[in-house]
Amino acid sequence: MRRSGVLLPISSLPSKYGIGSFSKEAYDFVDKLEEAGQKIWQILPLGPTGYGDSPYQSFSTFAGNPYFIDLEELIEEGLLSEEECNSYDWGDNVEYIDYEKIYLSRFEVLNKAYKRSNISDNEEFISYCEENSWWLDDYASYTALKDYLGGTSWIEWDEGLKSRDKDVLDKYKAELKEEIIFYKYTQYLFFKQWSKLKSYANQKGISIVGDIPIYVALDSSDTWSETKLFQLDEDLNPIAVAGCPPDSFSEDGQLWGNPLYDWEYHKKTEYKWWIKRISYSFSLYDIVRIDHFRGFDEYFSIPYGHVNAVNGAWEKGPGIELFEYIKKELGDVQIIAEDLGFLTDTVRKLLKDTGYPGMKVLEFAFDSGEASDYLPHNYDRNCVVYTGTHDNNTVNGWYNEINEHDRQMFIEYSNKLDAEEQANWDMICLAMRSVADTCIIPIQDFLGLDESARINAPSTLGYNWKWRMKEGSISEELIKKIRRLTKIYGRL
């Protein structure tokens, strides 16, 4: 089935109070997708973010980000007043998120709602907590403890807490009872609002593509509560961490710092945790994109404590066995494999054996005049084509920065008639007309925005994850143009 959709993170919606949320603007965006003939809304990971604000470094692989809770809904329910919400400083630029101000304001406001909610007597809340206790208890305890201990990571906690000594943990849980219930309340609100928004999208014929990182963060409730899953020493410190080797883009490689999985342990459990994780993801999303898919074939292991990735080495991952267990337990679920970057024959074979569609990014197609798997004439149908992803520049930003040789190749390949004209529509048409079953375009490219609208530049700090779409950006004229192209290229 040919179909198309749009990539837009929840955080980038033009909601009130400093960051995108599950607000009326999210529902309006769904309406616009339907009107434009789109069948997919792809988002970024929904987890609570920590240092660096990256959705790929979350405090929990199961929890949701409280920043996305719609405060206007809480105002309508009488738990907050508009005056209260407006009294906080959410930042003064509607096109960029000020995470420091969001952090300082959001939890304080949500705490006011919690204290007025009498939530402990709410049967729906009690039921939610019971059904999700297998992850929620650890997440809420971990987050309350982090607050109490000044934000430090669990690997810096005193021995009793670090090793989860029952008596020590019970003592703190009793002392922090209210704080723990508060964090459970934020998750209840998050999932209640998200379920409502997803249901609305599904009713409009739109599927949600969710995104899960292959790794979890070291500073997370997952690592603290499930230490056996990871390569940790007897003091519960990482033996090695994740990253990427040096290449032409980075002579030191990339040091991500995530703890690596103990795949032998996972194998002994018949990959129970992974099956639980994937199953849970499909309760949130209709389609799941798994980031860094090649890590299941081979993963890059860097000794813990090293300052870069130079001394890392490739180790063998679980391979097809993991996905055979997933299929056995969950059936034929819809997964997109993020297979970008340098691929070995064994990674290609793994992708083929799973049957999952891989990704094609058009901005990678013109890096040289040589043959490229990313050029549309080399695609087969079982793939997802993008102009760019959250890690790429916008098409117009990319076009402004590439060298003359690559620009000329793009001009000739796309039959671009005017070299000075914006490149975004030429690239969008290349993606739309390709044989790829699925085509997903970042909203910035439909809007023709430049590099100032980039979501993330890997291996940099300071300006990532901040871009927001201005209210009213998607005009009726643009909707009609998107729908027309979608119909012309057989994706309607």
Short mmCIF file of C-alpha atoms in Angstrom, two decimals, residues 28-38 204 206 475-477 479-480 482-484 492:
data_model
loop_
_atom_site.label_atom_id
_atom_site.label_comp_id
_atom_site.label_asym_id
_atom_site.label_seq_id
_atom_site.Cartn_x
_atom_site.Cartn_y
_atom_site.Cartn_z
CA ASP A 28 -5.71 20.67 14.69
CA PHE A 29 -2.54 19.15 13.22
CA VAL A 30 -4.28 15.77 12.91
CA ASP A 31 -7.16 17.48 11.09
CA LYS A 32 -4.70 19.09 8.67
CA LEU A 33 -3.00 15.74 8.03
CA GLU A 34 -6.36 14.20 7.16
CA GLU A 35 -7.26 17.12 4.91
CA ALA A 36 -3.90 16.80 3.13
CA GLY A 37 -4.45 13.08 2.49
CA GLN A 38 -1.70 11.90 4.83
CA LYS A 204 -9.14 10.00 11.12
CA ILE A 206 -3.86 8.31 10.59
CA SER A 475 -2.06 27.30 5.23
CA GLU A 476 -5.04 25.97 3.28
CA GLU A 477 -3.03 26.52 0.11
CA ILE A 479 -2.69 21.60 2.48
CA LYS A 480 -4.17 21.57 -1.04
CA ILE A 482 0.32 18.44 -0.41
CA ARG A 483 -2.94 16.63 -1.18
CA ARG A 484 -2.54 17.23 -4.91
CA LEU A 492 -3.86 9.16 -1.48
#
